[in-house]
Amino acid sequence: MEHLISAVETPDYEGFNQSLKSGAELLLQIPKNKTIRVIGHLDADGICASAIMINALIKLNRKYALTTLPTITEEILSDVVEDNEEHIIFVDLGSGNIDTVGKVLSNKKIFVLDHHQLHSTTNYENITQMNPHMYNIDGSNEISGSGVVFMFTQYLTDNKNTEMSRIAIVGAIGDIQERDGFKKLNNDILDIAIKNNLIEVRKGLKFFGVQTKPIYKLLQYSSDIIIPGVTGSESGSIHFLQSIGIDPKTKNGWKKIADLTEDEKKRLIATIIMKRVVKSGSSSSDVFTNSYLLIGELDDVPFRDAKEFATLLNSCGRLNKASIGIGACLNDKKMKEMAMQNLTDYRKELVNALNWYKDNANTDRVIKKKNCIIINAEDEVIPTIIGTLGSILSKSQDIPPNTFILSLARNHDDTTKISLRITGNPDGINLKEVIESIIQKINHGSSGGHSFAAGAVIDTDKEEEFLKASLDVLESIIIEEKI
Ligand SMILES: [Mn+2]
């Protein structure tokens, strides 16, 4: 692969487009009677990417089979792919495991559409890999897995997969590629969605669930907009609204943002800007965020706001119901209803996890040290939400800043999933590096993630060794107080 060792550092958009175009031509050569296996990643972006791919295959009258995976291993791959299947498309995964794919599926014709970092420079004759990183395009924030698949399917269908541009935006938001707007390729896709009347962009208050939750709950649970006496307090939030002349209730229930008059909305925003705690370096515009609204969806459903849609898809993945999420992306009414039920179930699981933590906070399952809390849920919290539990705790006002939160929960296959978070917002701490050093210390397991959220997987029988090494590593890290 000459482009990998190319000295040219500038992004080669033309080259990337060309690779998608010739990949699409190759895929169209597959005989129509063959079943194509689509293997997608089990997160919001992967679910969107799978849906976009399938939508195109349906249009092309192709037979397909679908699998959604959290990760790729040799065992899983040989399990999933049937002997008689010759053609496999990986979406939003594959580039990090190209050698495994090449080894296990050496007699298959493979397409990899991914935006994750490349992990190997080996060229496999049977693999057509399409990845922006091969063309110096930053796949971590210029385009998501869904975006790559969307661009690909536009070549595949002669630009007739346009309606899925909205799902590509949901996927990019799921991968947190929207930070005060999109960049480059994501922006091009957004333009397509806007031009085709699929998405409208509005400035709104930086609350999660702004479309679907009562206003007092937005205030109570906000982690971006902190108002003393209001944030974290139900009665404080209700009183706050009453104090500015907004009745928190409607005739039938609790008022949502959409129920406010323009006047009330202005009053709410002005008071929030006045009363909130201003973090250093932030400005009044920090209370606002872009909302990407799907045109044609009702105001109070989680499919209306792309951010909530992505959360709903994540919850499908986490409860192992990716196919419901894919159905919802394909706009199937029944599947959308099921996806909403799944979101309710997921929230219940989260509440269970938080309750488990509260009940066990003073037992030997929760180790509390000066700068860290180590939680070993074993099999009492489902492993797919252990990271979310850690994230929620890391935002809790009850735990001092600069406290590591390391949590463990067991998978079904005798492995243990680990997540690492930290409270506050300390400078110079990279959680991915921290967890890497623990894993290196025990010389077992694998780790990954970002500076602000990282994780690992180990064999369950190595838990004790891991916990010991964690204490050594975490307690040796001294974080300087911010002044
Ligand atoms: Mn992705």
Short mmCIF file of C-alpha atoms and ligand atoms in Angstrom, two decimals:
data_model
loop_
_atom_site.label_atom_id
_atom_site.label_comp_id
_atom_site.label_asym_id
_atom_site.label_seq_id
_atom_site.Cartn_x
_atom_site.Cartn_y
_atom_site.Cartn_z
CA MET A 1 0.00 0.00 0.00
CA GLU A 2 2.05 2.88 -1.22
CA HIS A 3 -0.22 5.57 0.23
CA LEU A 4 0.65 4.39 3.74
CA ILE A 5 4.31 5.18 3.35
CA SER A 6 3.68 8.25 1.29
CA ALA A 7 5.51 11.32 2.49
CA VAL A 8 2.65 13.58 1.47
CA GLU A 9 0.91 14.78 4.61
CA THR A 10 -1.88 16.79 3.04
CA PRO A 11 -5.29 15.12 2.94
CA ASP A 12 -5.97 13.48 -0.41
CA TYR A 13 -9.76 13.77 -0.78
CA GLU A 14 -9.64 12.93 -4.46
CA GLY A 15 -7.76 9.71 -3.71
CA PHE A 16 -10.20 8.74 -0.95
CA ASN A 17 -13.20 9.34 -3.22
CA GLN A 18 -11.55 7.34 -5.97
CA SER A 19 -11.00 4.41 -3.58
CA LEU A 20 -14.69 4.45 -2.63
CA LYS A 21 -15.70 4.63 -6.27
CA SER A 22 -13.59 1.68 -7.37
CA GLY A 23 -14.62 -0.25 -4.24
CA ALA A 24 -18.26 0.29 -5.21
CA GLU A 25 -17.59 -0.90 -8.77
CA LEU A 26 -15.99 -4.04 -7.38
CA LEU A 27 -18.94 -4.72 -5.10
CA LEU A 28 -21.39 -4.33 -7.99
CA GLN A 29 -19.60 -7.18 -9.77
CA ILE A 30 -20.77 -9.66 -7.12
CA PRO A 31 -23.36 -11.94 -8.75
CA LYS A 32 -26.90 -11.10 -7.65
CA ASN A 33 -27.66 -14.58 -6.33
CA LYS A 34 -24.89 -14.35 -3.71
CA THR A 35 -25.63 -13.39 -0.11
CA ILE A 36 -23.47 -10.55 1.16
CA ARG A 37 -22.60 -10.66 4.86
CA VAL A 38 -22.51 -7.23 6.52
CA ILE A 39 -20.58 -7.11 9.80
CA GLY A 40 -20.99 -3.86 11.74
CA HIS A 41 -19.72 -2.40 14.98
CA LEU A 42 -22.03 -2.53 18.00
CA ASP A 43 -22.17 1.18 18.82
CA ALA A 44 -24.34 4.02 17.55
CA ASP A 45 -22.00 4.78 14.63
CA GLY A 46 -21.72 1.10 13.72
CA ILE A 47 -25.49 0.64 13.86
CA CYS A 48 -25.97 3.67 11.59
CA ALA A 49 -23.25 2.42 9.22
CA SER A 50 -24.94 -1.00 9.01
CA ALA A 51 -28.34 0.59 8.33
CA ILE A 52 -26.91 2.80 5.56
CA MET A 53 -25.23 -0.21 3.93
CA ILE A 54 -28.37 -2.34 4.16
CA ASN A 55 -30.58 0.41 2.78
CA ALA A 56 -28.36 0.47 -0.30
CA LEU A 57 -28.27 -3.33 -0.66
CA ILE A 58 -32.08 -3.41 -0.50
CA LYS A 59 -32.23 -0.78 -3.26
CA LEU A 60 -29.88 -2.88 -5.37
CA ASN A 61 -32.02 -5.99 -4.79
CA ARG A 62 -29.15 -7.78 -3.13
CA LYS A 63 -29.40 -10.61 -0.63
CA TYR A 64 -27.70 -9.82 2.65
CA ALA A 65 -27.14 -11.19 6.13
CA LEU A 66 -26.24 -9.04 9.08
CA THR A 67 -24.09 -9.35 12.17
CA THR A 68 -23.20 -6.77 14.78
CA LEU A 69 -20.07 -7.23 16.89
CA PRO A 70 -18.49 -5.41 19.82
CA THR A 71 -15.00 -6.47 18.71
CA ILE A 72 -13.30 -8.81 16.26
CA THR A 73 -11.47 -11.90 17.41
CA GLU A 74 -10.44 -15.02 15.49
CA GLU A 75 -13.04 -17.15 17.31
CA ILE A 76 -15.88 -14.73 16.76
CA LEU A 77 -15.08 -14.30 13.06
CA SER A 78 -14.94 -18.01 12.34
CA ASP A 79 -18.25 -18.39 14.21
CA VAL A 80 -20.06 -15.63 12.35
CA VAL A 81 -19.10 -16.25 8.75
CA GLU A 82 -20.77 -19.24 7.11
CA ASP A 83 -18.67 -21.49 4.89
CA ASN A 84 -20.83 -20.83 1.84
CA GLU A 85 -20.62 -17.05 2.15
CA GLU A 86 -18.02 -15.53 -0.12
CA HIS A 87 -18.54 -11.80 0.26
CA ILE A 88 -18.20 -9.85 3.46
CA ILE A 89 -18.46 -6.13 4.16
CA PHE A 90 -17.12 -4.78 7.44
CA VAL A 91 -18.54 -1.40 8.46
CA ASP A 92 -17.16 0.83 11.23
CA LEU A 93 -14.71 -1.89 12.21
CA GLY A 94 -12.04 -4.02 10.59
CA SER A 95 -9.16 -1.61 10.09
CA GLY A 96 -7.90 -2.25 13.62
CA ASN A 97 -7.97 -6.02 13.01
CA ILE A 98 -6.99 -6.31 9.38
CA ASP A 99 -4.47 -9.09 10.08
CA THR A 100 -7.07 -11.16 11.94
CA VAL A 101 -9.55 -10.64 9.10
CA GLY A 102 -6.91 -11.51 6.52
CA LYS A 103 -5.91 -14.64 8.41
CA VAL A 104 -9.34 -16.07 9.31
CA LEU A 105 -11.13 -15.09 6.10
CA SER A 106 -8.31 -15.63 3.63
CA ASN A 107 -10.59 -17.38 1.12
CA LYS A 108 -13.33 -14.70 1.11
CA LYS A 109 -13.73 -11.43 -0.81
CA ILE A 110 -13.74 -8.68 1.77
CA PHE A 111 -14.63 -5.00 1.88
CA VAL A 112 -13.63 -2.92 4.89
CA LEU A 113 -15.27 0.49 5.30
CA ASP A 114 -13.86 2.01 8.45
CA HIS A 115 -12.56 5.23 9.96
CA HIS A 116 -10.56 3.84 12.88
CA GLN A 117 -6.76 3.99 12.98
CA LEU A 118 -4.95 1.54 10.70
CA HIS A 119 -3.09 -1.13 12.62
CA SER A 120 -1.25 -2.92 9.88
CA THR A 121 0.44 -2.06 6.62
CA THR A 122 0.15 -5.55 5.22
CA ASN A 123 -1.67 -5.64 1.93
CA TYR A 124 -4.15 -8.52 1.54
CA GLU A 125 -5.17 -9.28 -1.99
CA ASN A 126 -8.66 -10.36 -0.97
CA ILE A 127 -9.36 -7.25 1.13
CA THR A 128 -10.51 -3.93 -0.29
CA GLN A 129 -9.97 -1.47 2.50
CA MET A 130 -11.47 2.00 2.34
CA ASN A 131 -10.39 4.23 5.20
CA PRO A 132 -9.80 8.02 5.30
CA HIS A 133 -6.56 7.54 7.28
CA MET A 134 -5.02 5.94 4.17
CA TYR A 135 -5.36 9.36 2.53
CA ASN A 136 -4.22 11.50 5.46
CA ILE A 137 -7.80 12.36 6.30
CA ASP A 138 -8.49 12.41 10.03
CA GLY A 139 -11.06 9.69 10.65
CA SER A 140 -11.34 10.60 14.31
CA ASN A 141 -13.19 13.83 13.63
CA GLU A 142 -13.65 14.52 9.91
CA ILE A 143 -15.78 11.50 9.16
CA SER A 144 -17.37 8.60 11.00
CA GLY A 145 -17.90 4.98 9.98
CA SER A 146 -21.44 5.88 8.92
CA GLY A 147 -20.07 8.77 6.86
CA VAL A 148 -17.61 6.52 5.03
CA VAL A 149 -20.38 4.02 4.30
CA PHE A 150 -22.73 6.80 3.21
CA MET A 151 -20.18 8.15 0.68
CA PHE A 152 -19.54 4.60 -0.52
CA THR A 153 -23.25 3.81 -1.01
CA GLN A 154 -23.72 7.01 -3.00
CA TYR A 155 -21.29 5.53 -5.55
CA LEU A 156 -23.00 2.18 -5.23
CA THR A 157 -26.52 3.49 -5.91
CA ASP A 158 -25.76 6.29 -8.32
CA ASN A 159 -26.51 8.91 -5.62
CA LYS A 160 -29.79 7.34 -4.66
CA ASN A 161 -29.05 6.65 -0.99
CA THR A 162 -29.35 10.35 -0.13
CA GLU A 163 -32.08 9.89 2.52
CA MET A 164 -29.50 8.08 4.67
CA SER A 165 -27.38 11.25 5.00
CA ARG A 166 -29.42 12.01 8.13
CA ILE A 167 -28.37 8.67 9.63
CA ALA A 168 -24.73 9.40 8.76
CA ILE A 169 -25.07 12.57 10.84
CA VAL A 170 -26.57 10.59 13.74
CA GLY A 171 -23.61 8.19 13.50
CA ALA A 172 -21.05 11.00 13.50
CA ILE A 173 -22.72 12.52 16.57
CA GLY A 174 -22.68 9.07 18.20
CA ASP A 175 -18.90 9.03 17.72
CA ILE A 176 -18.70 12.53 19.25
CA GLN A 177 -17.45 14.14 16.04
CA GLU A 178 -19.63 17.20 16.51
CA ARG A 179 -17.88 19.86 18.55
CA ASP A 180 -19.48 23.24 17.88
CA GLY A 181 -20.14 22.10 14.33
CA PHE A 182 -18.71 19.50 11.99
CA LYS A 183 -15.51 19.38 9.97
CA LYS A 184 -14.85 18.76 6.28
CA LEU A 185 -16.43 15.50 5.04
CA ASN A 186 -18.98 15.42 7.87
CA ASN A 187 -19.97 18.93 6.88
CA ASP A 188 -20.39 17.91 3.24
CA ILE A 189 -22.76 15.15 4.38
CA LEU A 190 -24.65 17.59 6.60
CA ASP A 191 -25.06 19.88 3.58
CA ILE A 192 -26.63 17.02 1.64
CA ALA A 193 -29.02 16.34 4.54
CA ILE A 194 -29.97 20.01 4.81
CA LYS A 195 -30.42 20.47 1.06
CA ASN A 196 -32.68 17.44 0.91
CA ASN A 197 -34.82 18.72 3.76
CA LEU A 198 -33.86 15.88 6.08
CA ILE A 199 -32.13 17.79 8.88
CA GLU A 200 -32.40 21.29 10.27
CA VAL A 201 -29.78 22.82 12.53
CA ARG A 202 -30.91 25.01 15.43
CA LYS A 203 -29.08 26.70 18.26
CA GLY A 204 -30.46 25.50 21.56
CA LEU A 205 -29.64 25.30 25.23
CA LYS A 206 -26.86 22.90 26.08
CA PHE A 207 -29.05 20.35 27.81
CA PHE A 208 -29.23 16.70 26.98
CA GLY A 209 -32.75 15.54 26.19
CA VAL A 210 -33.91 19.05 25.43
CA GLN A 211 -36.72 17.72 23.21
CA THR A 212 -38.04 14.97 25.42
CA LYS A 213 -37.43 15.79 29.10
CA PRO A 214 -39.28 18.13 31.47
CA ILE A 215 -37.44 21.44 31.95
CA TYR A 216 -36.89 20.91 35.69
CA LYS A 217 -35.16 17.59 34.91
CA LEU A 218 -32.91 19.26 32.32
CA LEU A 219 -31.85 21.74 35.00
CA GLN A 220 -31.45 19.07 37.67
CA TYR A 221 -29.30 16.69 35.62
CA SER A 222 -27.27 19.07 33.47
CA SER A 223 -23.53 18.49 33.59
CA ASP A 224 -22.69 21.35 31.20
CA ILE A 225 -24.68 24.14 32.78
CA ILE A 226 -24.07 24.29 36.54
CA ILE A 227 -26.32 26.51 38.65
CA PRO A 228 -25.70 26.45 42.42
CA GLY A 229 -28.74 25.23 44.36
CA VAL A 230 -30.37 24.06 41.13
CA THR A 231 -28.08 21.49 39.51
CA GLY A 232 -28.50 18.15 41.23
CA SER A 233 -31.61 19.23 43.15
CA GLU A 234 -35.15 18.43 42.11
CA SER A 235 -36.80 20.95 44.44
CA GLY A 236 -34.12 23.54 43.60
CA SER A 237 -34.89 23.13 39.89
CA ILE A 238 -38.63 23.47 40.41
CA HIS A 239 -38.18 26.56 42.62
CA PHE A 240 -35.81 28.09 40.09
CA LEU A 241 -38.49 27.94 37.41
CA GLN A 242 -41.16 29.31 39.73
CA SER A 243 -38.83 32.14 40.78
CA ILE A 244 -38.64 33.40 37.20
CA GLY A 245 -42.37 33.11 36.67
CA ILE A 246 -42.40 29.84 34.74
CA ASP A 247 -44.90 27.28 35.97
CA PRO A 248 -42.95 23.98 35.80
CA LYS A 249 -46.19 22.11 35.12
CA THR A 250 -48.70 21.94 32.32
CA LYS A 251 -52.28 20.81 32.82
CA ASN A 252 -51.32 17.19 32.20
CA GLY A 253 -47.74 16.90 33.36
CA TRP A 254 -44.36 18.62 33.39
CA LYS A 255 -43.49 21.41 30.99
CA LYS A 256 -40.90 20.80 28.25
CA ILE A 257 -38.89 23.46 26.41
CA ALA A 258 -41.29 23.21 23.47
CA ASP A 259 -44.15 24.24 25.79
CA LEU A 260 -42.55 27.60 26.63
CA THR A 261 -43.60 30.88 25.04
CA GLU A 262 -40.82 32.85 23.28
CA ASP A 263 -40.89 35.24 26.21
CA GLU A 264 -40.45 32.49 28.79
CA LYS A 265 -37.65 30.95 26.75
CA LYS A 266 -35.76 34.27 26.66
CA ARG A 267 -36.24 34.71 30.42
CA LEU A 268 -34.99 31.20 31.11
CA ILE A 269 -31.87 31.66 28.96
CA ALA A 270 -31.09 35.09 30.43
CA THR A 271 -31.38 33.80 34.00
CA ILE A 272 -29.27 30.74 33.27
CA ILE A 273 -26.52 32.91 31.78
CA MET A 274 -26.62 35.13 34.87
CA LYS A 275 -26.70 32.47 37.56
CA ARG A 276 -24.61 29.64 36.25
CA VAL A 277 -21.08 28.99 37.43
CA VAL A 278 -18.72 30.31 34.78
CA LYS A 279 -15.75 28.01 34.29
CA SER A 280 -12.56 29.84 33.44
CA GLY A 281 -12.23 30.48 29.74
CA SER A 282 -15.90 29.98 28.91
CA SER A 283 -18.25 32.56 27.52
CA SER A 284 -21.99 33.05 27.52
CA SER A 285 -22.22 31.22 24.19
CA ASP A 286 -21.17 28.05 26.05
CA VAL A 287 -24.76 27.62 27.22
CA PHE A 288 -25.76 27.06 23.62
CA THR A 289 -25.20 24.11 21.39
CA ASN A 290 -26.20 23.06 17.90
CA SER A 291 -29.21 20.80 17.71
CA TYR A 292 -29.50 18.62 14.63
CA LEU A 293 -33.19 17.96 14.22
CA LEU A 294 -34.57 15.28 11.95
CA ILE A 295 -37.33 16.78 9.85
CA GLY A 296 -40.57 14.82 9.95
CA GLU A 297 -40.13 13.49 13.48
CA LEU A 298 -42.41 14.68 16.27
CA ASP A 299 -40.90 17.06 18.82
CA ASP A 300 -41.13 14.76 21.82
CA VAL A 301 -39.62 11.54 20.46
CA PRO A 302 -35.94 10.58 20.77
CA PHE A 303 -35.65 10.35 16.96
CA ARG A 304 -36.10 14.10 16.59
CA ASP A 305 -32.73 15.24 17.93
CA ALA A 306 -29.72 13.44 16.41
CA LYS A 307 -27.97 13.42 19.79
CA GLU A 308 -30.86 11.63 21.48
CA PHE A 309 -31.22 9.31 18.49
CA ALA A 310 -27.55 8.34 18.87
CA THR A 311 -28.04 7.68 22.60
CA LEU A 312 -31.02 5.49 21.81
CA LEU A 313 -28.93 3.52 19.31
CA ASN A 314 -26.15 3.10 21.86
CA SER A 315 -28.69 1.71 24.32
CA CYS A 316 -29.79 -0.81 21.65
CA GLY A 317 -26.19 -1.92 21.23
CA ARG A 318 -25.56 -2.12 24.95
CA LEU A 319 -28.57 -4.36 25.55
CA ASN A 320 -27.52 -6.47 22.58
CA LYS A 321 -30.45 -5.37 20.41
CA ALA A 322 -28.56 -3.77 17.54
CA SER A 323 -31.06 -5.05 14.98
CA ILE A 324 -33.80 -2.94 16.59
CA GLY A 325 -31.57 0.09 16.25
CA ILE A 326 -30.89 -0.72 12.61
CA GLY A 327 -34.63 -1.09 12.00
CA ALA A 328 -35.18 2.32 13.62
CA CYS A 329 -32.55 3.87 11.31
CA LEU A 330 -34.40 2.33 8.36
CA ASN A 331 -37.48 4.19 9.64
CA ASP A 332 -39.46 1.05 10.46
CA LYS A 333 -42.36 2.13 12.66
CA LYS A 334 -42.56 -1.04 14.72
CA MET A 335 -38.78 -1.09 15.27
CA LYS A 336 -38.87 2.54 16.35
CA GLU A 337 -41.44 1.67 19.02
CA MET A 338 -39.32 -1.26 20.16
CA ALA A 339 -36.25 0.97 20.27
CA MET A 340 -38.06 3.38 22.58
CA GLN A 341 -39.03 0.51 24.87
CA ASN A 342 -35.41 -0.62 24.80
CA LEU A 343 -34.32 2.86 25.91
CA THR A 344 -36.64 2.55 28.91
CA ASP A 345 -35.17 -0.87 29.73
CA TYR A 346 -31.68 0.55 29.39
CA ARG A 347 -32.45 3.40 31.80
CA LYS A 348 -33.75 0.84 34.29
CA GLU A 349 -30.47 -1.05 34.00
CA LEU A 350 -28.61 2.18 34.70
CA VAL A 351 -30.74 2.87 37.76
CA ASN A 352 -30.09 -0.71 38.92
CA ALA A 353 -26.37 -0.18 38.46
CA LEU A 354 -26.42 3.07 40.45
CA ASN A 355 -28.45 1.42 43.20
CA TRP A 356 -26.04 -1.49 43.30
CA TYR A 357 -23.21 0.99 43.74
CA LYS A 358 -25.00 2.83 46.57
CA ASP A 359 -25.81 -0.44 48.34
CA ASN A 360 -22.25 -1.68 48.04
CA ALA A 361 -20.31 1.56 48.53
CA ASN A 362 -19.24 0.48 52.00
CA THR A 363 -18.45 -3.14 51.27
CA ASP A 364 -15.24 -4.75 50.03
CA ARG A 365 -16.58 -4.55 46.44
CA VAL A 366 -15.82 -0.84 46.45
CA ILE A 367 -12.27 0.11 47.40
CA LYS A 368 -11.89 3.79 48.29
CA LYS A 369 -8.41 5.29 48.42
CA LYS A 370 -7.13 8.84 48.52
CA ASN A 371 -7.21 9.45 44.77
CA CYS A 372 -9.20 6.52 43.45
CA ILE A 373 -12.34 4.47 43.77
CA ILE A 374 -12.19 0.91 42.52
CA ILE A 375 -15.49 -0.84 41.90
CA ASN A 376 -15.68 -4.56 41.25
CA ALA A 377 -19.27 -5.29 40.26
CA GLU A 378 -18.40 -8.85 39.17
CA ASP A 379 -21.64 -10.02 37.52
CA GLU A 380 -24.05 -7.66 39.24
CA VAL A 381 -23.79 -4.86 36.67
CA ILE A 382 -24.00 -5.70 32.98
CA PRO A 383 -20.57 -5.19 31.42
CA THR A 384 -21.83 -2.98 28.57
CA ILE A 385 -22.94 -0.30 31.03
CA ILE A 386 -20.08 -0.44 33.52
CA GLY A 387 -18.40 2.44 31.63
CA THR A 388 -21.58 4.49 31.81
CA LEU A 389 -21.78 3.87 35.56
CA GLY A 390 -18.19 5.14 35.82
CA SER A 391 -19.05 8.20 33.70
CA ILE A 392 -22.06 9.07 35.87
CA LEU A 393 -20.03 8.70 39.07
CA SER A 394 -17.24 10.81 37.57
CA LYS A 395 -19.73 13.69 37.30
CA SER A 396 -21.08 13.23 40.82
CA GLN A 397 -20.64 16.17 43.18
CA ASP A 398 -20.08 13.73 46.07
CA ILE A 399 -16.69 12.52 44.87
CA PRO A 400 -13.74 14.97 45.12
CA PRO A 401 -12.12 16.17 41.87
CA ASN A 402 -9.11 14.29 40.46
CA THR A 403 -10.38 10.93 41.72
CA PHE A 404 -9.87 7.99 39.38
CA ILE A 405 -12.93 5.76 39.00
CA LEU A 406 -11.97 2.29 37.92
CA SER A 407 -14.82 -0.16 37.48
CA LEU A 408 -14.93 -3.83 36.58
CA ALA A 409 -17.77 -6.10 35.43
CA ARG A 410 -17.69 -9.61 34.04
CA ASN A 411 -18.54 -10.67 30.49
CA HIS A 412 -20.10 -14.08 29.82
CA ASP A 413 -16.94 -15.53 28.31
CA ASP A 414 -14.75 -15.51 31.44
CA THR A 415 -13.33 -12.11 30.63
CA THR A 416 -13.74 -8.93 32.62
CA LYS A 417 -14.49 -5.52 31.20
CA ILE A 418 -12.80 -2.55 32.82
CA SER A 419 -13.45 1.13 32.51
CA LEU A 420 -11.47 4.10 33.77
CA ARG A 421 -12.81 7.62 34.32
CA ILE A 422 -11.75 10.60 36.42
CA THR A 423 -13.67 13.29 38.29
CA GLY A 424 -13.10 16.96 37.60
CA ASN A 425 -11.22 17.93 34.50
CA PRO A 426 -7.52 17.59 35.33
CA ASP A 427 -4.92 18.81 32.85
CA GLY A 428 -2.29 16.44 31.58
CA ILE A 429 -4.01 13.18 32.53
CA ASN A 430 -4.45 10.71 29.70
CA LEU A 431 -6.62 7.84 30.91
CA LYS A 432 -5.74 5.73 27.89
CA GLU A 433 -2.07 5.88 28.91
CA VAL A 434 -2.90 5.23 32.56
CA ILE A 435 -4.81 2.04 31.82
CA GLU A 436 -2.16 0.98 29.32
CA SER A 437 0.46 1.13 32.04
CA ILE A 438 -1.65 -1.07 34.33
CA ILE A 439 -2.12 -3.60 31.55
CA GLN A 440 1.63 -3.54 30.81
CA LYS A 441 2.37 -4.13 34.48
CA ILE A 442 0.40 -7.39 34.54
CA ASN A 443 1.53 -8.23 31.02
CA HIS A 444 -1.92 -9.47 30.07
CA GLY A 445 -5.11 -8.14 28.44
CA SER A 446 -5.82 -5.33 26.00
CA SER A 447 -6.68 -1.67 26.47
CA GLY A 448 -7.92 1.29 24.47
CA GLY A 449 -9.90 4.50 24.58
CA HIS A 450 -9.26 8.22 24.80
CA SER A 451 -7.65 10.64 27.21
CA PHE A 452 -11.00 11.22 28.99
CA ALA A 453 -12.44 7.69 28.93
CA ALA A 454 -10.54 4.44 28.62
CA GLY A 455 -11.09 0.75 29.09
CA ALA A 456 -9.55 -2.69 29.04
CA VAL A 457 -10.44 -6.36 28.86
CA ILE A 458 -8.69 -9.07 30.88
CA ASP A 459 -9.35 -12.70 31.70
CA THR A 460 -11.52 -12.89 34.81
CA ASP A 461 -8.98 -15.03 36.67
CA LYS A 462 -6.52 -12.12 36.40
CA GLU A 463 -8.82 -9.70 38.26
CA GLU A 464 -6.94 -9.88 41.54
CA GLU A 465 -3.58 -9.28 39.89
CA PHE A 466 -5.09 -6.41 37.90
CA LEU A 467 -6.60 -4.77 41.00
CA LYS A 468 -3.27 -4.91 42.81
CA ALA A 469 -1.43 -3.37 39.85
CA SER A 470 -4.15 -0.70 39.52
CA LEU A 471 -3.65 0.44 43.10
CA ASP A 472 0.11 0.64 42.55
CA VAL A 473 -0.25 2.69 39.37
CA LEU A 474 -3.16 4.95 40.39
CA GLU A 475 -1.80 5.79 43.82
CA SER A 476 1.54 6.77 42.30
CA ILE A 477 -0.06 9.41 40.09
CA ILE A 478 -0.08 12.82 41.66
CA ILE A 479 -2.32 15.37 40.02
CA GLU A 480 -1.45 18.97 40.61
CA GLU A 481 -4.29 21.07 41.89
CA LYS A 482 -5.54 23.59 39.37
CA ILE A 483 -5.23 27.14 40.61
MN MN B 1 -17.23 4.72 14.48
#
